[in-house]
Amino acid sequence: MTLEPPSPTTPRGRLIDGLARAYPELAGDHARMRVVRAPGRVNLIGEHTDYNDGLVLPAAVSLAIEIALILTDDERVELTLASSGDRGTLDLRDLGPKRGTWLDYVAGTAWALQEAGVRTRGFRGILFSTIPSGAGLSSSAAIELATAWALAGGEAPALDPMTLARTAQRAENEYVGVMCGLMDQFAVTMGLAGMALHLDCRSLAWYPVPLPPEVELVVCHSGSPRRLEASAYNARRRECARAVATIAAREPGVSSLRDVDRAMLERHRASLDEVACARALHVITENERVIEAEAALRSADLDALGRLFAASHASLRDRFEVSSDALDTLVEIAVGTPGVVAARLTGAGFGGCTINLVERGRAAALRAAVEREYGVRTGLTPRVFVVDAADGAGFVPPTAET
Ligand code: GLA
């Protein structure tokens, strides 16, 4: 804990400086100042499998949300967005109903923590973000986890990490009203530098998978808004549930698509409508690809990674129908660029981003190709981010200034 004002020329110092400018009346109280941080995430492979009890392979990334805060003795939260100056206020004893703004992620997290029996504390804070919002990089899960650390007084919330991730998911499902699976909150909570994370969404068993040093992660943002995302996402969930219900009526022991393999799906094809069958086939094959991709990462089999990412993208486009012209174009440009190992859409789809594995040191060629071709072909403005696999949410110690 530092009692001296931190130097405003360090990254942490700049956050504290912004905090002092937003709340000048509290600015002298350095002993009560904290900085917490939560990363965004990419999913390498395993898309739309989490809510089907399946397998995912995400990584937390070096784009992040940070909150610099001053602990207070009241039951009030005041949080200011550094980007716009917009300020939200909450009474922790009376969180009230959903408002339809970004503040719902903060209020929802406070609600879910309280429901889990965690004591929440008041603070005044300022939120900085390098995660583009609405881009499919989990800025929502990052707000939830950064808020959870802030509400716990800048410390680890008193829950085991998996329960914390599930509590943040509950905030989003039950307070914000978005029916997401566990992947995003899991990755943002558990992230480990240099690692992807294998999660079995049925047993919740997980382990890190080292990323091969030969590749780096490049995120390409399509610049297209994720239109109708929530309703289309919920429709996909219902279509998967429909496939399960039809098969389960004929196969005892089936409770999710995790229990269905290709042979079983084939046996019941005639009873399923075409859409439900296509959705199920995506999920079944995507789970297989997660296992194969993990093996390919461990043996640095770059050709196999390229094939698996391509098959995942095609399946999401043709069977799950969550891609878009913009995302298909980004993938096409990437696979035609020397040095690109693998490319696919990442996250829910319907717009947002692609994730690319690129031979280390060759990301500039992908950036140049995207900047040269994408705007001309789509009329949209792309953004390219070279990212590292990063640690999960936590406290930023004053020593981070050195
Ligand atoms: C969104 C959801 C996740 C997951 C992905 C698709 O990111 O929040 O839970 O379902 O879409 O893989």
Tab-separated table of C-alpha atoms and ligand atoms in Angstrom:
chain	number	residue	atom	x	y	z
A	1	MET	CA	0.000	0.000	0.000
A	2	THR	CA	1.459	3.388	-0.955
A	3	LEU	CA	1.005	6.558	1.082
A	4	GLU	CA	2.769	8.773	-1.407
A	5	PRO	CA	1.030	9.955	-4.575
A	6	PRO	CA	2.178	7.603	-7.333
A	7	SER	CA	4.107	9.061	-10.224
A	8	PRO	CA	1.647	10.066	-12.971
A	9	THR	CA	4.071	8.878	-15.636
A	10	THR	CA	3.590	5.157	-14.845
A	11	PRO	CA	0.505	3.254	-16.138
A	12	ARG	CA	-0.891	2.818	-12.617
A	13	GLY	CA	0.008	6.398	-11.762
A	14	ARG	CA	-2.004	7.650	-14.740
A	15	LEU	CA	-5.084	5.767	-13.481
A	16	ILE	CA	-4.704	7.177	-9.967
A	17	ASP	CA	-4.202	10.626	-11.459
A	18	GLY	CA	-7.469	10.267	-13.420
A	19	LEU	CA	-9.202	9.152	-10.228
A	20	ALA	CA	-7.950	12.181	-8.322
A	21	ARG	CA	-9.215	14.477	-11.074
A	22	ALA	CA	-12.664	12.794	-11.098
A	23	TYR	CA	-12.993	12.958	-7.284
A	24	PRO	CA	-10.868	15.944	-6.161
A	25	GLU	CA	-12.538	16.008	-2.718
A	26	LEU	CA	-11.052	12.559	-1.927
A	27	ALA	CA	-7.789	12.963	-3.808
A	28	GLY	CA	-5.470	13.181	-0.794
A	29	ASP	CA	-6.416	9.773	0.586
A	30	HIS	CA	-3.783	7.584	-1.079
A	31	ALA	CA	-3.974	4.843	1.546
A	32	ARG	CA	-7.531	4.090	0.398
A	33	MET	CA	-6.767	3.990	-3.299
A	34	ARG	CA	-6.686	0.707	-5.208
A	35	VAL	CA	-6.474	-0.357	-8.843
A	36	VAL	CA	-8.169	-3.534	-10.091
A	37	ARG	CA	-7.995	-5.009	-13.552
A	38	ALA	CA	-9.953	-7.554	-15.598
A	39	PRO	CA	-8.943	-8.727	-19.078
A	40	GLY	CA	-11.049	-9.362	-22.161
A	41	ARG	CA	-10.938	-12.804	-23.763
A	42	VAL	CA	-10.731	-14.513	-27.109
A	43	ASN	CA	-11.970	-18.010	-27.696
A	44	LEU	CA	-9.489	-20.064	-29.724
A	45	ILE	CA	-12.027	-22.786	-30.502
A	46	GLY	CA	-15.174	-24.356	-29.017
A	47	GLU	CA	-17.890	-21.885	-30.050
A	48	HIS	CA	-21.516	-22.147	-28.894
A	49	THR	CA	-20.542	-25.265	-26.963
A	50	ASP	CA	-20.516	-23.823	-23.416
A	51	TYR	CA	-24.293	-23.756	-22.960
A	52	ASN	CA	-24.413	-27.281	-24.425
A	53	ASP	CA	-22.263	-28.731	-21.588
A	54	GLY	CA	-19.364	-28.901	-24.062
A	55	LEU	CA	-15.685	-27.971	-24.311
A	56	VAL	CA	-14.130	-24.515	-24.828
A	57	LEU	CA	-10.581	-23.235	-25.239
A	58	PRO	CA	-10.470	-19.481	-24.522
A	59	ALA	CA	-7.602	-17.247	-23.374
A	60	ALA	CA	-7.718	-13.996	-21.426
A	61	VAL	CA	-5.955	-11.249	-23.398
A	62	SER	CA	-3.930	-8.117	-22.806
A	63	LEU	CA	-6.844	-5.767	-23.596
A	64	ALA	CA	-8.439	-4.910	-20.256
A	65	ILE	CA	-10.771	-2.882	-18.095
A	66	GLU	CA	-9.169	-1.176	-15.116
A	67	ILE	CA	-10.904	0.560	-12.246
A	68	ALA	CA	-8.979	2.969	-10.042
A	69	LEU	CA	-10.971	3.421	-6.836
A	70	ILE	CA	-11.084	5.053	-3.430
A	71	LEU	CA	-12.687	2.928	-0.705
A	72	THR	CA	-15.414	4.736	1.222
A	73	ASP	CA	-17.211	3.931	4.462
A	74	ASP	CA	-20.680	4.375	2.970
A	75	GLU	CA	-22.848	1.968	1.014
A	76	ARG	CA	-22.582	3.955	-2.198
A	77	VAL	CA	-20.820	3.188	-5.458
A	78	GLU	CA	-20.042	6.007	-7.840
A	79	LEU	CA	-18.281	4.983	-11.020
A	80	THR	CA	-17.188	7.311	-13.838
A	81	LEU	CA	-16.328	6.160	-17.349
A	82	ALA	CA	-13.003	7.735	-18.325
A	83	SER	CA	-13.946	7.597	-22.019
A	84	SER	CA	-17.130	9.690	-21.778
A	85	GLY	CA	-17.243	11.162	-18.269
A	86	ASP	CA	-20.591	9.400	-17.806
A	87	ARG	CA	-21.132	8.728	-14.087
A	88	GLY	CA	-23.347	6.027	-12.532
A	89	THR	CA	-24.421	5.852	-8.888
A	90	LEU	CA	-25.699	2.890	-6.864
A	91	ASP	CA	-26.990	2.396	-3.348
A	92	LEU	CA	-25.676	-1.032	-2.309
A	93	ARG	CA	-28.597	-1.495	0.109
A	94	ASP	CA	-31.152	-0.888	-2.624
A	95	LEU	CA	-29.806	-1.775	-6.071
A	96	GLY	CA	-33.133	-1.301	-7.794
A	97	PRO	CA	-34.264	-2.852	-11.077
A	98	LYS	CA	-32.329	-3.061	-14.320
A	99	ARG	CA	-31.922	0.301	-16.109
A	100	GLY	CA	-30.806	-0.751	-19.586
A	101	THR	CA	-27.377	0.934	-19.307
A	102	TRP	CA	-23.760	-0.151	-18.623
A	103	LEU	CA	-24.454	0.386	-14.902
A	104	ASP	CA	-26.539	-2.822	-14.928
A	105	TYR	CA	-23.321	-4.875	-15.123
A	106	VAL	CA	-22.112	-3.177	-11.923
A	107	ALA	CA	-25.465	-3.421	-10.128
A	108	GLY	CA	-25.933	-7.033	-11.303
A	109	THR	CA	-22.523	-8.007	-9.962
A	110	ALA	CA	-23.273	-6.347	-6.609
A	111	TRP	CA	-26.615	-8.188	-6.502
A	112	ALA	CA	-25.107	-11.586	-7.369
A	113	LEU	CA	-22.249	-11.152	-4.852
A	114	GLN	CA	-24.727	-10.248	-2.124
A	115	GLU	CA	-26.855	-13.279	-3.046
A	116	ALA	CA	-23.695	-15.415	-2.702
A	117	GLY	CA	-23.156	-13.977	0.799
A	118	VAL	CA	-20.208	-11.738	-0.084
A	119	ARG	CA	-19.955	-8.381	1.692
A	120	THR	CA	-19.924	-5.490	-0.798
A	121	ARG	CA	-18.225	-2.154	-0.015
A	122	GLY	CA	-18.760	1.386	-1.253
A	123	PHE	CA	-16.230	3.174	-3.452
A	124	ARG	CA	-15.721	6.036	-5.870
A	125	GLY	CA	-14.034	4.872	-9.018
A	126	ILE	CA	-13.054	5.625	-12.569
A	127	LEU	CA	-13.175	2.968	-15.271
A	128	PHE	CA	-10.683	2.818	-18.131
A	129	SER	CA	-11.000	0.332	-20.970
A	130	THR	CA	-8.882	-0.824	-23.873
A	131	ILE	CA	-11.446	-3.507	-24.825
A	132	PRO	CA	-13.606	-2.319	-27.718
A	133	SER	CA	-17.193	-2.699	-26.496
A	134	GLY	CA	-19.723	-4.736	-28.454
A	135	ALA	CA	-16.876	-6.486	-30.268
A	136	GLY	CA	-17.279	-9.988	-28.849
A	137	LEU	CA	-14.171	-9.683	-26.645
A	138	SER	CA	-16.131	-9.940	-23.377
A	139	SER	CA	-16.040	-6.367	-22.197
A	140	SER	CA	-19.190	-7.286	-20.190
A	141	ALA	CA	-17.490	-10.109	-18.291
A	142	ALA	CA	-14.500	-7.796	-17.745
A	143	ILE	CA	-16.741	-5.104	-16.182
A	144	GLU	CA	-18.358	-7.763	-14.002
A	145	LEU	CA	-15.071	-9.166	-12.696
A	146	ALA	CA	-13.365	-5.780	-12.269
A	147	THR	CA	-16.451	-4.641	-10.366
A	148	ALA	CA	-16.408	-7.775	-8.198
A	149	TRP	CA	-12.829	-7.012	-7.127
A	150	ALA	CA	-13.682	-3.342	-6.558
A	151	LEU	CA	-16.753	-4.197	-4.453
A	152	ALA	CA	-14.616	-6.551	-2.366
A	153	GLY	CA	-12.455	-3.553	-1.418
A	154	GLY	CA	-9.807	-4.105	-4.108
A	155	GLU	CA	-9.176	-7.637	-2.898
A	156	ALA	CA	-10.112	-11.144	-4.011
A	157	PRO	CA	-13.849	-11.626	-3.421
A	158	ALA	CA	-14.407	-14.253	-0.707
A	159	LEU	CA	-15.448	-17.039	-3.084
A	160	ASP	CA	-13.423	-19.767	-4.752
A	161	PRO	CA	-12.543	-18.619	-8.301
A	162	MET	CA	-14.978	-20.941	-10.136
A	163	THR	CA	-17.829	-19.833	-7.858
A	164	LEU	CA	-16.829	-16.224	-8.521
A	165	ALA	CA	-16.998	-16.843	-12.292
A	166	ARG	CA	-20.432	-18.456	-11.893
A	167	THR	CA	-21.597	-15.568	-9.712
A	168	ALA	CA	-20.632	-13.102	-12.460
A	169	GLN	CA	-22.459	-15.282	-14.998
A	170	ARG	CA	-25.494	-15.191	-12.710
A	171	ALA	CA	-25.314	-11.379	-12.689
A	172	GLU	CA	-25.494	-11.392	-16.472
A	173	ASN	CA	-28.174	-14.121	-16.756
A	174	GLU	CA	-30.520	-13.012	-13.999
A	175	TYR	CA	-29.969	-9.259	-13.561
A	176	VAL	CA	-28.803	-7.996	-16.969
A	177	GLY	CA	-30.944	-10.631	-18.727
A	178	VAL	CA	-28.392	-12.031	-21.215
A	179	MET	CA	-28.462	-15.849	-21.317
A	180	CYS	CA	-24.697	-16.341	-21.866
A	181	GLY	CA	-22.835	-19.521	-20.919
A	182	LEU	CA	-19.906	-19.640	-18.494
A	183	MET	CA	-16.998	-19.292	-20.922
A	184	ASP	CA	-16.443	-15.523	-20.759
A	185	GLN	CA	-16.588	-15.099	-16.980
A	186	PHE	CA	-14.463	-18.250	-16.579
A	187	ALA	CA	-11.723	-16.982	-18.922
A	188	VAL	CA	-11.702	-13.494	-17.415
A	189	THR	CA	-11.415	-14.969	-13.903
A	190	MET	CA	-8.886	-17.752	-14.517
A	191	GLY	CA	-6.698	-16.318	-17.319
A	192	LEU	CA	-3.002	-17.227	-17.228
A	193	ALA	CA	-0.247	-15.438	-19.162
A	194	GLY	CA	0.874	-17.428	-22.194
A	195	MET	CA	-1.896	-20.013	-21.790
A	196	ALA	CA	-5.166	-21.026	-23.347
A	197	LEU	CA	-7.619	-22.607	-20.883
A	198	HIS	CA	-9.393	-25.887	-21.531
A	199	LEU	CA	-12.772	-25.955	-19.743
A	200	ASP	CA	-15.220	-28.821	-19.634
A	201	CYS	CA	-18.486	-26.921	-19.145
A	202	ARG	CA	-20.208	-30.016	-17.747
A	203	SER	CA	-17.785	-31.058	-14.979
A	204	LEU	CA	-16.204	-27.570	-14.704
A	205	ALA	CA	-12.785	-29.283	-14.699
A	206	TRP	CA	-10.206	-27.080	-16.367
A	207	TYR	CA	-6.487	-26.842	-17.040
A	208	PRO	CA	-4.111	-24.501	-18.884
A	209	VAL	CA	-2.775	-25.343	-22.345
A	210	PRO	CA	0.498	-23.564	-23.218
A	211	LEU	CA	0.400	-21.580	-26.449
A	212	PRO	CA	3.257	-22.523	-28.769
A	213	PRO	CA	5.924	-19.782	-28.849
A	214	GLU	CA	5.923	-19.973	-32.663
A	215	VAL	CA	2.581	-18.139	-32.907
A	216	GLU	CA	1.071	-14.884	-31.735
A	217	LEU	CA	-2.572	-13.951	-31.328
A	218	VAL	CA	-4.044	-11.303	-33.620
A	219	VAL	CA	-7.622	-10.078	-33.219
A	220	CYS	CA	-9.310	-8.406	-36.205
A	221	HIS	CA	-12.385	-6.340	-35.379
A	222	SER	CA	-14.873	-6.257	-38.262
A	223	GLY	CA	-16.169	-2.827	-37.273
A	224	SER	CA	-19.720	-4.123	-37.798
A	225	PRO	CA	-22.186	-3.921	-34.917
A	226	ARG	CA	-23.457	-7.272	-33.587
A	227	ARG	CA	-27.008	-6.788	-34.812
A	228	LEU	CA	-29.822	-8.801	-33.206
A	229	GLU	CA	-27.180	-10.602	-31.231
A	230	ALA	CA	-29.193	-11.262	-28.062
A	231	SER	CA	-32.308	-12.544	-29.816
A	232	ALA	CA	-30.342	-14.624	-32.341
A	233	TYR	CA	-28.172	-16.054	-29.541
A	234	ASN	CA	-31.250	-17.070	-27.548
A	235	ALA	CA	-32.776	-18.575	-30.697
A	236	ARG	CA	-29.648	-20.759	-31.126
A	237	ARG	CA	-29.976	-21.913	-27.524
A	238	ARG	CA	-33.617	-22.889	-28.150
A	239	GLU	CA	-32.731	-24.748	-31.358
A	240	CYS	CA	-30.080	-26.771	-29.502
A	241	ALA	CA	-32.607	-27.504	-26.722
A	242	ARG	CA	-35.103	-28.655	-29.372
A	243	ALA	CA	-32.587	-31.144	-30.766
A	244	VAL	CA	-31.909	-32.435	-27.237
A	245	ALA	CA	-35.632	-32.822	-26.456
A	246	THR	CA	-36.279	-34.822	-29.640
A	247	ILE	CA	-33.321	-37.144	-29.099
A	248	ALA	CA	-33.885	-37.475	-25.334
A	249	ALA	CA	-37.458	-38.689	-25.967
A	250	ARG	CA	-35.916	-41.698	-27.730
A	251	GLU	CA	-32.608	-42.124	-25.898
A	252	PRO	CA	-32.650	-42.430	-22.117
A	253	GLY	CA	-29.703	-40.697	-20.482
A	254	VAL	CA	-29.453	-37.809	-22.953
A	255	SER	CA	-29.713	-34.472	-21.157
A	256	SER	CA	-27.601	-32.221	-23.394
A	257	LEU	CA	-25.817	-32.266	-26.751
A	258	ARG	CA	-22.723	-33.421	-24.849
A	259	ASP	CA	-24.407	-36.840	-24.616
A	260	VAL	CA	-24.968	-37.050	-28.376
A	261	ASP	CA	-22.350	-38.281	-30.849
A	262	ARG	CA	-22.452	-38.358	-34.636
A	263	ALA	CA	-23.808	-41.924	-34.776
A	264	MET	CA	-26.662	-41.122	-32.397
A	265	LEU	CA	-27.521	-37.956	-34.318
A	266	GLU	CA	-27.563	-39.990	-37.532
A	267	ARG	CA	-29.993	-42.530	-35.964
A	268	HIS	CA	-32.460	-39.740	-35.123
A	269	ARG	CA	-31.952	-37.546	-38.171
A	270	ALA	CA	-35.415	-38.374	-39.552
A	271	SER	CA	-37.145	-37.164	-36.358
A	272	LEU	CA	-35.280	-33.859	-36.243
A	273	ASP	CA	-36.079	-30.744	-38.200
A	274	GLU	CA	-33.274	-29.612	-40.510
A	275	VAL	CA	-32.290	-26.571	-38.440
A	276	ALA	CA	-32.057	-28.441	-35.118
A	277	CYS	CA	-30.047	-31.177	-36.824
A	278	ALA	CA	-27.569	-28.682	-38.326
A	279	ARG	CA	-27.139	-26.908	-34.971
A	280	ALA	CA	-26.506	-30.235	-33.214
A	281	LEU	CA	-23.984	-31.333	-35.823
A	282	HIS	CA	-22.061	-28.085	-35.296
A	283	VAL	CA	-21.884	-28.615	-31.533
A	284	ILE	CA	-20.885	-32.290	-31.781
A	285	THR	CA	-18.112	-31.619	-34.312
A	286	GLU	CA	-16.946	-28.464	-32.497
A	287	ASN	CA	-16.367	-30.454	-29.289
A	288	GLU	CA	-14.225	-32.875	-31.319
A	289	ARG	CA	-12.270	-29.958	-32.764
A	290	VAL	CA	-11.482	-28.589	-29.286
A	291	ILE	CA	-9.803	-31.884	-28.363
A	292	GLU	CA	-7.893	-31.976	-31.656
A	293	ALA	CA	-6.878	-28.315	-31.406
A	294	GLU	CA	-5.514	-28.835	-27.914
A	295	ALA	CA	-3.324	-31.689	-29.196
A	296	ALA	CA	-2.222	-29.539	-32.147
A	297	LEU	CA	-1.265	-26.654	-29.810
A	298	ARG	CA	0.781	-29.026	-27.637
A	299	SER	CA	2.681	-30.426	-30.629
A	300	ALA	CA	2.814	-27.033	-32.419
A	301	ASP	CA	1.159	-28.670	-35.447
A	302	LEU	CA	0.403	-25.441	-37.282
A	303	ASP	CA	-1.123	-27.151	-40.336
A	304	ALA	CA	-3.626	-28.982	-38.142
A	305	LEU	CA	-4.516	-25.720	-36.353
A	306	GLY	CA	-5.181	-24.091	-39.734
A	307	ARG	CA	-7.486	-26.946	-40.789
A	308	LEU	CA	-9.352	-26.994	-37.462
A	309	PHE	CA	-9.931	-23.217	-37.372
A	310	ALA	CA	-11.141	-23.344	-40.997
A	311	ALA	CA	-13.537	-26.213	-40.212
A	312	SER	CA	-14.832	-24.383	-37.119
A	313	HIS	CA	-15.474	-21.200	-39.086
A	314	ALA	CA	-17.231	-23.096	-41.887
A	315	SER	CA	-19.400	-24.958	-39.386
A	316	LEU	CA	-20.345	-21.714	-37.602
A	317	ARG	CA	-21.149	-20.154	-40.980
A	318	ASP	CA	-23.069	-23.014	-42.587
A	319	ARG	CA	-24.507	-25.136	-39.758
A	320	PHE	CA	-24.847	-22.679	-36.896
A	321	GLU	CA	-25.412	-19.601	-39.111
A	322	VAL	CA	-23.758	-17.049	-36.850
A	323	SER	CA	-21.133	-15.652	-39.216
A	324	SER	CA	-21.570	-12.555	-41.404
A	325	ASP	CA	-20.178	-11.330	-44.728
A	326	ALA	CA	-17.825	-9.071	-42.801
A	327	LEU	CA	-16.413	-11.937	-40.688
A	328	ASP	CA	-16.154	-14.248	-43.724
A	329	THR	CA	-14.241	-11.532	-45.574
A	330	LEU	CA	-11.807	-11.049	-42.671
A	331	VAL	CA	-11.142	-14.799	-42.579
A	332	GLU	CA	-10.674	-14.941	-46.366
A	333	ILE	CA	-8.148	-12.098	-46.279
A	334	ALA	CA	-6.308	-13.727	-43.372
A	335	VAL	CA	-5.985	-17.193	-44.894
A	336	GLY	CA	-4.613	-15.638	-48.089
A	337	THR	CA	-1.872	-13.779	-46.170
A	338	PRO	CA	1.583	-15.376	-45.783
A	339	GLY	CA	2.410	-16.103	-42.136
A	340	VAL	CA	-1.209	-16.589	-41.043
A	341	VAL	CA	-1.559	-20.047	-39.500
A	342	ALA	CA	-5.273	-20.124	-38.645
A	343	ALA	CA	-8.299	-17.799	-38.703
A	344	ARG	CA	-11.907	-18.004	-37.540
A	345	LEU	CA	-14.635	-15.893	-35.980
A	346	THR	CA	-14.444	-15.726	-32.178
A	347	GLY	CA	-17.257	-15.313	-29.638
A	348	ALA	CA	-20.952	-15.344	-30.385
A	349	GLY	CA	-20.614	-14.144	-34.006
A	350	PHE	CA	-23.187	-11.912	-35.807
A	351	GLY	CA	-20.357	-9.349	-36.261
A	352	GLY	CA	-17.539	-8.701	-33.814
A	353	CYS	CA	-14.058	-10.168	-34.271
A	354	THR	CA	-11.919	-12.902	-35.753
A	355	ILE	CA	-9.047	-14.602	-33.939
A	356	ASN	CA	-5.924	-15.357	-35.939
A	357	LEU	CA	-2.872	-17.431	-35.075
A	358	VAL	CA	0.049	-15.819	-36.882
A	359	GLU	CA	3.689	-16.895	-37.096
A	360	ARG	CA	5.564	-14.798	-34.535
A	361	GLY	CA	6.890	-11.587	-36.074
A	362	ARG	CA	4.564	-11.681	-39.101
A	363	ALA	CA	1.503	-9.859	-37.704
A	364	ALA	CA	2.405	-6.705	-39.667
A	365	ALA	CA	1.625	-8.509	-42.943
A	366	LEU	CA	-1.876	-9.404	-41.704
A	367	ARG	CA	-2.472	-5.858	-40.490
A	368	ALA	CA	-1.377	-4.486	-43.868
A	369	ALA	CA	-3.558	-6.945	-45.815
A	370	VAL	CA	-6.633	-6.164	-43.694
A	371	GLU	CA	-6.067	-2.411	-43.956
A	372	ARG	CA	-5.554	-2.677	-47.721
A	373	GLU	CA	-8.427	-5.010	-48.658
A	374	TYR	CA	-11.141	-5.072	-46.012
A	375	GLY	CA	-12.460	-1.513	-46.282
A	376	VAL	CA	-12.574	-1.716	-50.079
A	377	ARG	CA	-14.502	-5.003	-49.995
A	378	THR	CA	-16.968	-4.180	-47.195
A	379	GLY	CA	-17.104	-0.402	-46.706
A	380	LEU	CA	-16.324	-1.006	-43.021
A	381	THR	CA	-13.379	0.143	-40.902
A	382	PRO	CA	-11.406	-2.709	-39.321
A	383	ARG	CA	-9.192	-2.604	-36.235
A	384	VAL	CA	-6.298	-5.006	-35.715
A	385	PHE	CA	-4.945	-5.869	-32.247
A	386	VAL	CA	-1.872	-8.001	-31.562
A	387	VAL	CA	-2.540	-9.418	-28.087
A	388	ASP	CA	-0.878	-11.687	-25.529
A	389	ALA	CA	-2.608	-14.357	-23.474
A	390	ALA	CA	-2.871	-12.637	-20.081
A	391	ASP	CA	-3.605	-13.264	-16.421
A	392	GLY	CA	-7.167	-13.122	-15.114
A	393	ALA	CA	-8.809	-10.417	-13.012
A	394	GLY	CA	-6.992	-9.091	-9.976
A	395	PHE	CA	-5.472	-6.334	-7.928
A	396	VAL	CA	-2.809	-4.132	-9.565
A	397	PRO	CA	-0.175	-3.652	-6.833
A	398	PRO	CA	1.626	-0.347	-6.376
A	399	THR	CA	4.806	-2.177	-7.406
A	400	ALA	CA	3.292	-2.389	-10.910
A	401	GLU	CA	4.550	1.208	-11.188
A	402	THR	CA	8.158	0.121	-11.480
B	1	GLA	C1	-20.874	-15.429	-26.071
B	1	GLA	C2	-21.352	-16.002	-24.740
B	1	GLA	C3	-20.554	-17.254	-24.361
B	1	GLA	C4	-20.521	-18.260	-25.513
B	1	GLA	C5	-20.125	-17.576	-26.813
B	1	GLA	C6	-20.229	-18.504	-28.011
B	1	GLA	O1	-19.563	-14.968	-25.933
B	1	GLA	O2	-21.222	-15.028	-23.721
B	1	GLA	O3	-21.081	-17.820	-23.193
B	1	GLA	O4	-21.750	-18.929	-25.627
B	1	GLA	O5	-20.929	-16.431	-27.078
B	1	GLA	O6	-19.272	-19.505	-27.929
